[in-house]
CSV table of C-alpha atoms in Angstrom, one decimal:
chain,number,residue,atom,x,y,z
Q,760,MET,CA,-9.4,4.3,6.2
Q,761,ALA,CA,-11.4,4.1,9.3
Q,762,VAL,CA,-11.4,0.9,11.1
Q,763,SER,CA,-15.3,0.6,10.7
Q,764,GLU,CA,-14.6,1.4,6.7
Q,765,ASP,CA,-12.1,-1.4,6.6
Q,766,TYR,CA,-14.7,-3.4,8.9
Q,767,LEU,CA,-17.2,-3.1,6.3
Q,768,LEU,CA,-14.9,-3.9,3.4
Q,769,ARG,CA,-14.0,-7.2,4.8
Q,770,SER,CA,-17.8,-7.7,5.8
Q,771,ILE,CA,-18.6,-7.4,2.2
Q,772,GLN,CA,-15.9,-9.7,0.8
Q,773,ASP,CA,-16.9,-12.4,3.4
Q,774,ILE,CA,-20.8,-12.2,2.9
Q,775,SER,CA,-20.0,-12.5,-0.7
Q,776,ARG,CA,-18.0,-15.2,-0.4
Q,777,LEU,CA,-20.4,-17.0,1.8
Q,778,ILE,CA,-23.4,-16.5,-0.7
Q,779,SER,CA,-21.0,-17.6,-3.7
Q,780,THR,CA,-19.9,-20.6,-1.6
Q,781,LEU,CA,-23.4,-21.9,-0.6
Q,782,LEU,CA,-25.2,-20.9,-3.9
Q,783,LEU,CA,-22.8,-20.9,-6.9
Q,784,GLY,CA,-20.2,-23.8,-5.2
Q,785,LYS,CA,-17.3,-21.4,-5.5
Q,786,ASP,CA,-15.2,-19.6,-3.1
Q,787,ARG,CA,-14.5,-16.7,-5.6
Q,788,VAL,CA,-16.9,-14.9,-7.7
Q,789,ASP,CA,-15.7,-13.1,-10.6
Q,790,PHE,CA,-18.5,-12.5,-13.6
Q,791,GLU,CA,-15.8,-11.3,-16.1
Q,792,GLU,CA,-14.3,-15.1,-16.3
Q,793,LEU,CA,-17.7,-16.6,-16.5
Q,794,GLU,CA,-17.7,-18.1,-19.8
Q,795,GLU,CA,-20.8,-19.9,-20.3
Q,796,ALA,CA,-22.6,-16.4,-19.6
Q,797,GLU,CA,-25.0,-15.2,-22.4
Q,798,GLU,CA,-24.2,-12.0,-24.3
Q,799,GLU,CA,-27.2,-10.2,-22.9
Q,800,SER,CA,-26.0,-10.8,-19.4
Q,801,LYS,CA,-22.3,-9.7,-20.6
Q,802,GLU,CA,-23.9,-6.5,-22.1
Q,803,LEU,CA,-25.7,-5.5,-18.9
Q,804,TYR,CA,-22.6,-6.2,-16.6
Q,805,GLU,CA,-20.5,-4.0,-19.0
Q,806,LYS,CA,-23.0,-1.2,-18.9
Q,807,MET,CA,-23.4,-1.4,-15.1
Q,808,ILE,CA,-19.6,-1.3,-14.8
Q,809,SER,CA,-19.5,1.6,-17.1
Q,810,MET,CA,-22.4,3.3,-15.4
Q,811,ALA,CA,-20.4,3.0,-12.0
Q,812,GLU,CA,-17.1,4.2,-13.1
Q,813,ALA,CA,-18.8,7.4,-14.3
Q,814,GLY,CA,-20.4,7.9,-10.7
Q,815,ASP,CA,-23.8,6.8,-11.6
Q,816,ILE,CA,-23.8,3.8,-9.1
Q,817,ASN,CA,-27.5,4.6,-8.0
Q,818,ARG,CA,-28.6,4.0,-11.3
Q,819,ALA,CA,-26.3,1.3,-12.1
Q,820,GLU,CA,-28.0,-0.7,-9.1
Q,821,ASN,CA,-31.4,0.2,-10.0
Q,822,LEU,CA,-30.6,-1.1,-13.8
Q,823,LEU,CA,-29.5,-4.5,-11.8
Q,824,SER,CA,-32.8,-4.6,-9.7
Q,825,GLN,CA,-35.0,-4.3,-13.1
Q,826,GLU,CA,-33.0,-6.9,-15.0
Q,827,MET,CA,-32.4,-9.4,-12.7
Q,828,LYS,CA,-33.6,-12.7,-13.7
Q,829,GLU,CA,-35.0,-14.8,-10.6
Q,830,GLU,CA,-33.4,-18.1,-10.0
Q,831,ASP,CA,-30.8,-17.4,-12.9
Q,832,LYS,CA,-27.3,-18.3,-11.3
Q,833,THR,CA,-25.8,-16.2,-14.0
Q,834,TYR,CA,-27.4,-13.3,-12.8
Q,835,LEU,CA,-26.8,-14.1,-9.2
Q,836,GLU,CA,-23.1,-14.0,-10.0
Q,837,LEU,CA,-23.1,-11.0,-12.0
Q,838,ALA,CA,-25.1,-9.1,-9.3
Q,839,LEU,CA,-22.3,-10.4,-6.6
Q,840,SER,CA,-19.6,-9.4,-9.0
Q,841,PHE,CA,-20.9,-5.8,-9.4
Q,842,TYR,CA,-21.1,-5.5,-5.4
Q,843,LEU,CA,-17.5,-6.5,-5.5
Q,844,TYR,CA,-16.6,-4.1,-8.0
Q,845,LEU,CA,-18.0,-1.1,-6.2
Q,846,ASN,CA,-16.4,-2.6,-3.0
Q,847,ASP,CA,-13.1,-1.6,-4.7
Q,848,PHE,CA,-14.1,1.9,-5.3
Q,849,ASP,CA,-12.2,4.1,-2.4
Q,850,ASP,CA,-14.3,5.7,-0.1
Q,851,ASP,CA,-14.0,9.1,-1.5
Q,852,PHE,CA,-15.1,8.4,-5.0
Q,853,LEU,CA,-18.3,6.5,-3.3
Q,854,ASP,CA,-18.8,9.6,-1.0
Q,855,ASP,CA,-18.5,11.6,-4.1
Q,856,HIS,CA,-21.3,9.8,-5.7
Q,857,ASP,CA,-23.8,9.5,-2.9
Q,858,TYR,CA,-23.1,5.7,-2.3
Q,859,SER,CA,-21.5,4.2,0.7
Q,860,ARG,CA,-20.0,0.7,1.8
Q,861,GLU,CA,-23.3,0.2,3.9
Q,862,GLU,CA,-25.2,0.3,0.5
Q,863,ILE,CA,-23.0,-2.1,-1.1
Q,864,LEU,CA,-23.6,-4.5,2.1
Q,865,ASP,CA,-27.2,-3.9,2.1
Q,866,GLY,CA,-27.5,-4.9,-1.5
Q,867,ILE,CA,-25.5,-8.0,-0.9
Q,868,ARG,CA,-27.6,-8.7,1.9
Q,869,MET,CA,-30.9,-8.3,0.2
Q,870,LEU,CA,-29.3,-10.6,-2.5
Q,871,GLY,CA,-28.7,-13.3,-0.3
Q,872,GLU,CA,-31.9,-13.0,1.2
Q,873,ASP,CA,-33.8,-13.3,-2.1
Q,874,TRP,CA,-31.9,-16.3,-2.8
Q,875,GLY,CA,-32.8,-17.9,0.5
Q,876,ILE,CA,-30.0,-17.1,2.7
Q,877,THR,CA,-32.1,-16.5,6.0
Q,878,GLY,CA,-30.2,-14.4,8.6
Q,879,ILE,CA,-27.6,-12.9,6.6
Q,880,GLY,CA,-29.0,-9.6,7.4
Q,881,GLU,CA,-27.6,-10.2,11.2
Q,882,LEU,CA,-23.9,-10.7,9.6
Q,883,ARG,CA,-21.6,-8.0,10.7
């Protein structure tokens, strides 16, 4: 893994942790462990994960955008968990499926900005 890729991987983790701490009051986010999530959001998460594992990452991210419920912290945790899940894929898998760590980082930054965390775009 190149130094810049390793840096991106850590940046994704750090910015996710920052958003989670500020908005969810948690230092670790894991949608799969969220017991109070409704069945609808659990099904969405499982579908997105299946799509991502099959290499259909862009469509999974589009589905997230379409189904995101504003001001619902369950969906915020779902989205953060999804991006962190993508971050666990190796660079070759992401490359092979036309996705990059930069796109993961951009998605997390936009998510934070949508939830009112300004200046997150400048974090690197």
